[in-house]
mmCIF file with all atom_site columns, N, CA and C in Angstrom:
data_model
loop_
_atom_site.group_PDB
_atom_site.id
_atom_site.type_symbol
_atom_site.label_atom_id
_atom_site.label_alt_id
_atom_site.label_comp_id
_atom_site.label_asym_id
_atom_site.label_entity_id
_atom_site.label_seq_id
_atom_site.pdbx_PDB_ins_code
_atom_site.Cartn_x
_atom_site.Cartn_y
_atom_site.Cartn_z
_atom_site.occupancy
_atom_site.B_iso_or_equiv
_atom_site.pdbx_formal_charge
_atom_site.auth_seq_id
_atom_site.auth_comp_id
_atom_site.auth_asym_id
_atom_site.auth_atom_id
_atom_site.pdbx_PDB_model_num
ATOM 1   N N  . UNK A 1 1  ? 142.440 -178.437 88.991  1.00 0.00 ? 103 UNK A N  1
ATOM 2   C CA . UNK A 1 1  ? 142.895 -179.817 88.958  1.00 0.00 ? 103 UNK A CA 1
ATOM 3   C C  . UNK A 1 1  ? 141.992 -180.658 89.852  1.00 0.00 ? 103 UNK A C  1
ATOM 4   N N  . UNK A 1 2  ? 141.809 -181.716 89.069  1.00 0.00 ? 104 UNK A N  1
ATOM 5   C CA . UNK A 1 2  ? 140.258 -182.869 89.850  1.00 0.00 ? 104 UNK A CA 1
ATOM 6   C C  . UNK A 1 2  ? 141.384 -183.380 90.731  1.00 0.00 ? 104 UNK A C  1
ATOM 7   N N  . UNK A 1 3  ? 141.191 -183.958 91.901  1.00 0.00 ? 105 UNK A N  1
ATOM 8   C CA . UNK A 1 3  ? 141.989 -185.179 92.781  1.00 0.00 ? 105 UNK A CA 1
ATOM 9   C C  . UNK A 1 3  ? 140.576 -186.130 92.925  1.00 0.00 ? 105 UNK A C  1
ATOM 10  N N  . UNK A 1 4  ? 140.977 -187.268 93.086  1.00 0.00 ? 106 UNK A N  1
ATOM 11  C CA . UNK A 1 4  ? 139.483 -187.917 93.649  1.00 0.00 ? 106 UNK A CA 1
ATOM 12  C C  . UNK A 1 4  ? 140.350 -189.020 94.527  1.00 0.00 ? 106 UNK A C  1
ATOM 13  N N  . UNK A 1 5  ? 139.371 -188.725 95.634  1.00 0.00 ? 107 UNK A N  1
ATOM 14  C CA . UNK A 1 5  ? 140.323 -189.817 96.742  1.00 0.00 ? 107 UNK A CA 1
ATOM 15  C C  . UNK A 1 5  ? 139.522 -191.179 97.205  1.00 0.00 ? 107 UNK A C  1
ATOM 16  N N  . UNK A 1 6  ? 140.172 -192.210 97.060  1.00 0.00 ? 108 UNK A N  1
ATOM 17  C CA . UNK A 1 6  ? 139.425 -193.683 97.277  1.00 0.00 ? 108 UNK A CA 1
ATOM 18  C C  . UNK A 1 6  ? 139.239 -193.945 98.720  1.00 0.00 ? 108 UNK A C  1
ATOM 19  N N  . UNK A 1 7  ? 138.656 -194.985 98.230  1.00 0.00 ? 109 UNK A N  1
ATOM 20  C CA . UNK A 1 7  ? 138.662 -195.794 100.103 1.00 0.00 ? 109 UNK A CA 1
ATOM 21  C C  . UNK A 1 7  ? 139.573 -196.207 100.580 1.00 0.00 ? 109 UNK A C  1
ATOM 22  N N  . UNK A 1 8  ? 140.528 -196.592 99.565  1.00 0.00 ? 110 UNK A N  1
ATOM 23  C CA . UNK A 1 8  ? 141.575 -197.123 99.954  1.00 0.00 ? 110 UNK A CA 1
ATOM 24  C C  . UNK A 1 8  ? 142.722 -196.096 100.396 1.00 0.00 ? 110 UNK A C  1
ATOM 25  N N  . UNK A 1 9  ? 142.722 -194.917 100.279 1.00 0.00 ? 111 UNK A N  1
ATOM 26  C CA . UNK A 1 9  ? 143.651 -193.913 100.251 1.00 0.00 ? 111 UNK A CA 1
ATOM 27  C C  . UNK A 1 9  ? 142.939 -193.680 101.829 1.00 0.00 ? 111 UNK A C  1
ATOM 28  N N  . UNK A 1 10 ? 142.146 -193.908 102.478 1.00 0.00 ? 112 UNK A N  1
ATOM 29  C CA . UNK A 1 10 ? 141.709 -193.154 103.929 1.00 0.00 ? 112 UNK A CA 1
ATOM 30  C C  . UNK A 1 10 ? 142.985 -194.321 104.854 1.00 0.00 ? 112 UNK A C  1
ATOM 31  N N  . UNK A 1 11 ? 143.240 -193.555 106.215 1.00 0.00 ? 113 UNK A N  1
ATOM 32  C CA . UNK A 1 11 ? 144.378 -194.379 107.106 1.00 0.00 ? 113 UNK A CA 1
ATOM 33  C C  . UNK A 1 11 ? 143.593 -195.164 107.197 1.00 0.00 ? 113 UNK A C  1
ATOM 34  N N  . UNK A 1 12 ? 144.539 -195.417 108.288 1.00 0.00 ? 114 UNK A N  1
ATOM 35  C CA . UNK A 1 12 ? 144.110 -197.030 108.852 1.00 0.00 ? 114 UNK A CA 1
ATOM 36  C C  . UNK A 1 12 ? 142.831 -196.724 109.911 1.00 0.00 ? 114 UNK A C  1
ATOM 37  N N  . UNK A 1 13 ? 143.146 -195.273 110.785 1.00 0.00 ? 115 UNK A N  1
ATOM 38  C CA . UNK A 1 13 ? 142.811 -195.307 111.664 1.00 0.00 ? 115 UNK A CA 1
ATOM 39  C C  . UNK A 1 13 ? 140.892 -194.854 111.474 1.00 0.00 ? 115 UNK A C  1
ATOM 40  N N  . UNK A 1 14 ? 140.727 -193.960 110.505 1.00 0.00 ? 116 UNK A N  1
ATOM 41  C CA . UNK A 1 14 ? 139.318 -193.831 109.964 1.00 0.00 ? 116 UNK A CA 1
ATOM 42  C C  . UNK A 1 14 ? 138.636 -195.238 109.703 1.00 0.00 ? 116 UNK A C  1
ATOM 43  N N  . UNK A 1 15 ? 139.204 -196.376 109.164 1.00 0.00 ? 117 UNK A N  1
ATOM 44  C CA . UNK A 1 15 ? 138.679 -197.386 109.160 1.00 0.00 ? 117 UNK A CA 1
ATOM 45  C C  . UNK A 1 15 ? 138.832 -198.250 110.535 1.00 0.00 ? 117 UNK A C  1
ATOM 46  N N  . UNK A 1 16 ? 139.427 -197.827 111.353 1.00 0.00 ? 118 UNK A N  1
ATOM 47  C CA . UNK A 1 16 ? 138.713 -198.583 112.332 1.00 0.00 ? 118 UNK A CA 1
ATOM 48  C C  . UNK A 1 16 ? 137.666 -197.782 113.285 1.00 0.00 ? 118 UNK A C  1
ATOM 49  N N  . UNK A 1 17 ? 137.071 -196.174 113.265 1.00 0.00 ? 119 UNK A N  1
ATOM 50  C CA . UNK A 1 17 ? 136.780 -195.085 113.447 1.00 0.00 ? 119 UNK A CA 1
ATOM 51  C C  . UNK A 1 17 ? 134.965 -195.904 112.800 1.00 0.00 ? 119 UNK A C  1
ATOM 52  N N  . UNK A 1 18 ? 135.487 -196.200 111.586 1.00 0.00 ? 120 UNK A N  1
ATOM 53  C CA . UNK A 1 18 ? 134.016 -196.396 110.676 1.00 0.00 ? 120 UNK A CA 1
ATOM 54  C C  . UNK A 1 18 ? 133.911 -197.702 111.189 1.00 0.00 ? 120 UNK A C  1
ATOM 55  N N  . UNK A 1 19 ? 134.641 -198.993 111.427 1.00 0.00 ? 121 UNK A N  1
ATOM 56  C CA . UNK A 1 19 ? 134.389 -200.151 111.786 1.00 0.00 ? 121 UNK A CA 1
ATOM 57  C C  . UNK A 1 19 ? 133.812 -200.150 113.538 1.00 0.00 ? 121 UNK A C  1
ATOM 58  N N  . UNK A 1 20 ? 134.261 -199.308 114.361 1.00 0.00 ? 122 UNK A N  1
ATOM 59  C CA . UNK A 1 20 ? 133.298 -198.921 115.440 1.00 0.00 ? 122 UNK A CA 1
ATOM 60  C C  . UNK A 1 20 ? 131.920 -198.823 115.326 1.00 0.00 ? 122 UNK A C  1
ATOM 61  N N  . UNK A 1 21 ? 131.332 -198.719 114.637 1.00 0.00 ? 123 UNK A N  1
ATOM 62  C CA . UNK A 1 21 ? 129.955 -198.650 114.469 1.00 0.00 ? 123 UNK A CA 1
ATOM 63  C C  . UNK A 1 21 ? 129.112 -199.491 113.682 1.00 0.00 ? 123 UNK A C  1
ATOM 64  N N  . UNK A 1 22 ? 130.065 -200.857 113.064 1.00 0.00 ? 124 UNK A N  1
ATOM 65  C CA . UNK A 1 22 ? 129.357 -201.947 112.354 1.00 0.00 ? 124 UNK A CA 1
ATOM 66  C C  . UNK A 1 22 ? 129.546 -203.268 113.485 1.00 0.00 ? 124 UNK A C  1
ATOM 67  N N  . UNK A 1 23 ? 128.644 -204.119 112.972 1.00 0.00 ? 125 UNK A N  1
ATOM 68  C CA . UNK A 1 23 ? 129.265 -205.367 113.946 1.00 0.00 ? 125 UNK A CA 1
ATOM 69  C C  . UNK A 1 23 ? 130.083 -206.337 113.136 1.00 0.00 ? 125 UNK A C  1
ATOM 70  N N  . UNK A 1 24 ? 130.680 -207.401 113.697 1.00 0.00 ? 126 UNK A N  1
ATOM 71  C CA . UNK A 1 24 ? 131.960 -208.099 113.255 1.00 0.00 ? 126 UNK A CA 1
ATOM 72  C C  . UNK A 1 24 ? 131.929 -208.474 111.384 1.00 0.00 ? 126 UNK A C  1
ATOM 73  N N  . UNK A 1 25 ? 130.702 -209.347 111.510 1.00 0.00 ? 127 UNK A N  1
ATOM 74  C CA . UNK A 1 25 ? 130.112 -210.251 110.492 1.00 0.00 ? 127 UNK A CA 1
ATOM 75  C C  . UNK A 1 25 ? 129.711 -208.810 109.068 1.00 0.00 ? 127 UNK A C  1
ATOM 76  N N  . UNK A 1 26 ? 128.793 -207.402 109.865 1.00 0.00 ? 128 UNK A N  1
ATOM 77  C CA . UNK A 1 26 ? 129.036 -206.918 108.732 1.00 0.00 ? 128 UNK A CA 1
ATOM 78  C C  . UNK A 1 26 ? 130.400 -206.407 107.686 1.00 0.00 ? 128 UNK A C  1
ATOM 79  N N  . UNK A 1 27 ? 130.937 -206.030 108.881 1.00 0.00 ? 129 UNK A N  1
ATOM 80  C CA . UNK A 1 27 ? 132.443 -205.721 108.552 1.00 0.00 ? 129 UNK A CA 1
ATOM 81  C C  . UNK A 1 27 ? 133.013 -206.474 107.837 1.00 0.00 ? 129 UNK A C  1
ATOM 82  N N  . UNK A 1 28 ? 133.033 -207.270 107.677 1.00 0.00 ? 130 UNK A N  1
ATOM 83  C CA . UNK A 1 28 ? 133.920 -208.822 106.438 1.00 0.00 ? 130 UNK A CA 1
ATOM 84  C C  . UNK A 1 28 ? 132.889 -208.787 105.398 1.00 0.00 ? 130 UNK A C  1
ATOM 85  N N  . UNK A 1 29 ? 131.222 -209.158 105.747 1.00 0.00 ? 131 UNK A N  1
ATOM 86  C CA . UNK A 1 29 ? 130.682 -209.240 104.267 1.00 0.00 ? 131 UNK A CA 1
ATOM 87  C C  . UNK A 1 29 ? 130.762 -208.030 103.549 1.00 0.00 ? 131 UNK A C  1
ATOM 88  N N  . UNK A 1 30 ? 131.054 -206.892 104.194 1.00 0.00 ? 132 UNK A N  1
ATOM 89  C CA . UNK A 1 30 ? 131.051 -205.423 103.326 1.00 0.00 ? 132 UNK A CA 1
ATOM 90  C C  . UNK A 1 30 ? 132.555 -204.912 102.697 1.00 0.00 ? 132 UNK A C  1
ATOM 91  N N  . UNK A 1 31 ? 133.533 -205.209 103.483 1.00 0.00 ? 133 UNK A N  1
ATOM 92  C CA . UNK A 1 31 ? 134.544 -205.244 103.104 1.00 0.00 ? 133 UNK A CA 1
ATOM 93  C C  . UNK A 1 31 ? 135.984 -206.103 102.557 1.00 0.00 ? 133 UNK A C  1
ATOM 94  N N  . UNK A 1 32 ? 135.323 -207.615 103.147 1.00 0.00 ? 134 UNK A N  1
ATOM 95  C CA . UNK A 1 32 ? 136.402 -208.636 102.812 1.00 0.00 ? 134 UNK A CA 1
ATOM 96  C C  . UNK A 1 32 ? 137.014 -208.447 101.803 1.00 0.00 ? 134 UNK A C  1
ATOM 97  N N  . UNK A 1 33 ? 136.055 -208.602 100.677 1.00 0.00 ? 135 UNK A N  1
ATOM 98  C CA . UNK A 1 33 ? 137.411 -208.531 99.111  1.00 0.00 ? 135 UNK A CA 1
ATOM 99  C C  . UNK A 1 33 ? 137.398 -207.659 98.521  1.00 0.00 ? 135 UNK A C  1
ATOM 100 N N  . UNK A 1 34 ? 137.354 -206.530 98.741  1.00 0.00 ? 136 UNK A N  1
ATOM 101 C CA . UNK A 1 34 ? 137.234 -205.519 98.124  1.00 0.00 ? 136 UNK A CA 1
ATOM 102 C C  . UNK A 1 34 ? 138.815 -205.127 97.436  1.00 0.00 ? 136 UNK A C  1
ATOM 103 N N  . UNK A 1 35 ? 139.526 -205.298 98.030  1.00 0.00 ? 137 UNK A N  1
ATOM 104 C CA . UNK A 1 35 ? 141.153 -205.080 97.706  1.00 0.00 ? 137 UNK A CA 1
ATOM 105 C C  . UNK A 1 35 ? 141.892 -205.455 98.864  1.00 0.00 ? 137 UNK A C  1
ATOM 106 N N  . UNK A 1 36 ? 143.467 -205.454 98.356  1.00 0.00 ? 138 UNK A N  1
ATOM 107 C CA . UNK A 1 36 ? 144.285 -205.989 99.360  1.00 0.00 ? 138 UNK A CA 1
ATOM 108 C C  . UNK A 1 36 ? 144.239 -204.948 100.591 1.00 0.00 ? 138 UNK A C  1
ATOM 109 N N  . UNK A 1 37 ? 144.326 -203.986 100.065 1.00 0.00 ? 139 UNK A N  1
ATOM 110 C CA . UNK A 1 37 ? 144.827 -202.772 101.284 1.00 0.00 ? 139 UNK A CA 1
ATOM 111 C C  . UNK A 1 37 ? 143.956 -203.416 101.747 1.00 0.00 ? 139 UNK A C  1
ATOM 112 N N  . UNK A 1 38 ? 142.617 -203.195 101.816 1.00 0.00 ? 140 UNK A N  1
ATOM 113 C CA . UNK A 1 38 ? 141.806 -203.052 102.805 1.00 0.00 ? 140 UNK A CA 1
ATOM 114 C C  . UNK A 1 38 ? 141.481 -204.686 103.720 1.00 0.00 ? 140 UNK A C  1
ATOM 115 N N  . UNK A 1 39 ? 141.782 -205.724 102.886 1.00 0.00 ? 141 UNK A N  1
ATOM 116 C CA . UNK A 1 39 ? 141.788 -206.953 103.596 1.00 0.00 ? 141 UNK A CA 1
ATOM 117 C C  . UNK A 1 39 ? 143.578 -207.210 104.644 1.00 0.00 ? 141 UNK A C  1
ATOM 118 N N  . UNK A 1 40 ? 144.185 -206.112 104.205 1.00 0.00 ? 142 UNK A N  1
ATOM 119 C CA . UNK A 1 40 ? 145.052 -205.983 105.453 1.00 0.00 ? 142 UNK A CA 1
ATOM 120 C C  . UNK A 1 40 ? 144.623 -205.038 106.460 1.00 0.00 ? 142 UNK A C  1
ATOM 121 N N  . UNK A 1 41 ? 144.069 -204.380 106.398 1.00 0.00 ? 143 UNK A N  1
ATOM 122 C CA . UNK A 1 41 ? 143.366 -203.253 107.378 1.00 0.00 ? 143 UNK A CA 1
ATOM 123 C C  . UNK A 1 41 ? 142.153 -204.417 108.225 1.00 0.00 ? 143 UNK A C  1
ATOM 124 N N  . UNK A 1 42 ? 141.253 -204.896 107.871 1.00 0.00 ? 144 UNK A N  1
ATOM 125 C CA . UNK A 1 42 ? 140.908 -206.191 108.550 1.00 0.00 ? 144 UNK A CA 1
ATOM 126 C C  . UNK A 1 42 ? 141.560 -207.372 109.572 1.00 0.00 ? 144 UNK A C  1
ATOM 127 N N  . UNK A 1 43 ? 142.801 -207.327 108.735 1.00 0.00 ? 145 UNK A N  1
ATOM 128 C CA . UNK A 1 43 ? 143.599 -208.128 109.833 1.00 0.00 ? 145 UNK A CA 1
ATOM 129 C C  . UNK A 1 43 ? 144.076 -207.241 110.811 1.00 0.00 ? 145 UNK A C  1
ATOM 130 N N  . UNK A 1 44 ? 143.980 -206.221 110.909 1.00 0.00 ? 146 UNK A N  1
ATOM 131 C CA . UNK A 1 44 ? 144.310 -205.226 111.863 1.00 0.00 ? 146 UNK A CA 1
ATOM 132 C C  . UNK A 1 44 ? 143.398 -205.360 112.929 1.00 0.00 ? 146 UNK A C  1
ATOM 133 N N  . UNK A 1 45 ? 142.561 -205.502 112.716 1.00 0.00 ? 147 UNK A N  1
ATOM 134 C CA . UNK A 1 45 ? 141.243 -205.158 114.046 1.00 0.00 ? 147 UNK A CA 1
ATOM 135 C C  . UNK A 1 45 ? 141.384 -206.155 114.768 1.00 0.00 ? 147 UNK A C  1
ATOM 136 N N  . UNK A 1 46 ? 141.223 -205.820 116.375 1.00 0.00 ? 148 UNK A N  1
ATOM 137 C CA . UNK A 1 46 ? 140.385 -206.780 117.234 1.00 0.00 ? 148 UNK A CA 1
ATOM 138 C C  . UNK A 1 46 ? 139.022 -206.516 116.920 1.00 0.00 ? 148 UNK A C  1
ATOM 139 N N  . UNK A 1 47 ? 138.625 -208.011 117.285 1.00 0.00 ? 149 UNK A N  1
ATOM 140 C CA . UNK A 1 47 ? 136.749 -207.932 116.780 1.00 0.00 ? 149 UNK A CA 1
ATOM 141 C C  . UNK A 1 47 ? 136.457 -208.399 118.411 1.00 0.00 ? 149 UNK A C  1
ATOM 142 N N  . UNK A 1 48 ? 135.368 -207.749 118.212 1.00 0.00 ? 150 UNK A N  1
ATOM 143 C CA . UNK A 1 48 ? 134.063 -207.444 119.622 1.00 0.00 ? 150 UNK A CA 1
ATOM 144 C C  . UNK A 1 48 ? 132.819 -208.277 119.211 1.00 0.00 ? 150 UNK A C  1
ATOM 145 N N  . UNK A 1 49 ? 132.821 -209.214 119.685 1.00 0.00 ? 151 UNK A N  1
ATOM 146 C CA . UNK A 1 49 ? 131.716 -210.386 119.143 1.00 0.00 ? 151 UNK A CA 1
ATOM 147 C C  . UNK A 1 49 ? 130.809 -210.208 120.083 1.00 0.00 ? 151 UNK A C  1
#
């Protein structure tokens, strides 16, 4: 049996794990609209400018 797992299926906490290592501005142009989950996972973060 195939499973295939999205981006959107990773926690919350891997995406802020992976957002540690981008800076603010890439983080929104790479992920802003990609889907809702993940533009609520955005509002999650403090940003480090």
């Amino acid at each position: 049996m195939d499973t295939q797992t999205h981006l959107e299926d990773l926690s919350n906490e891997i995406f802020f794990e992976i957002f540690d290592y981008l800076h603010a501005l890439d983080i929104f142009t790479a992920f802003a609209s990609l889907n809702k989950r993940i533009s609520s996972v955005l509002q999650l973060i403090s940003l480090r400018v």
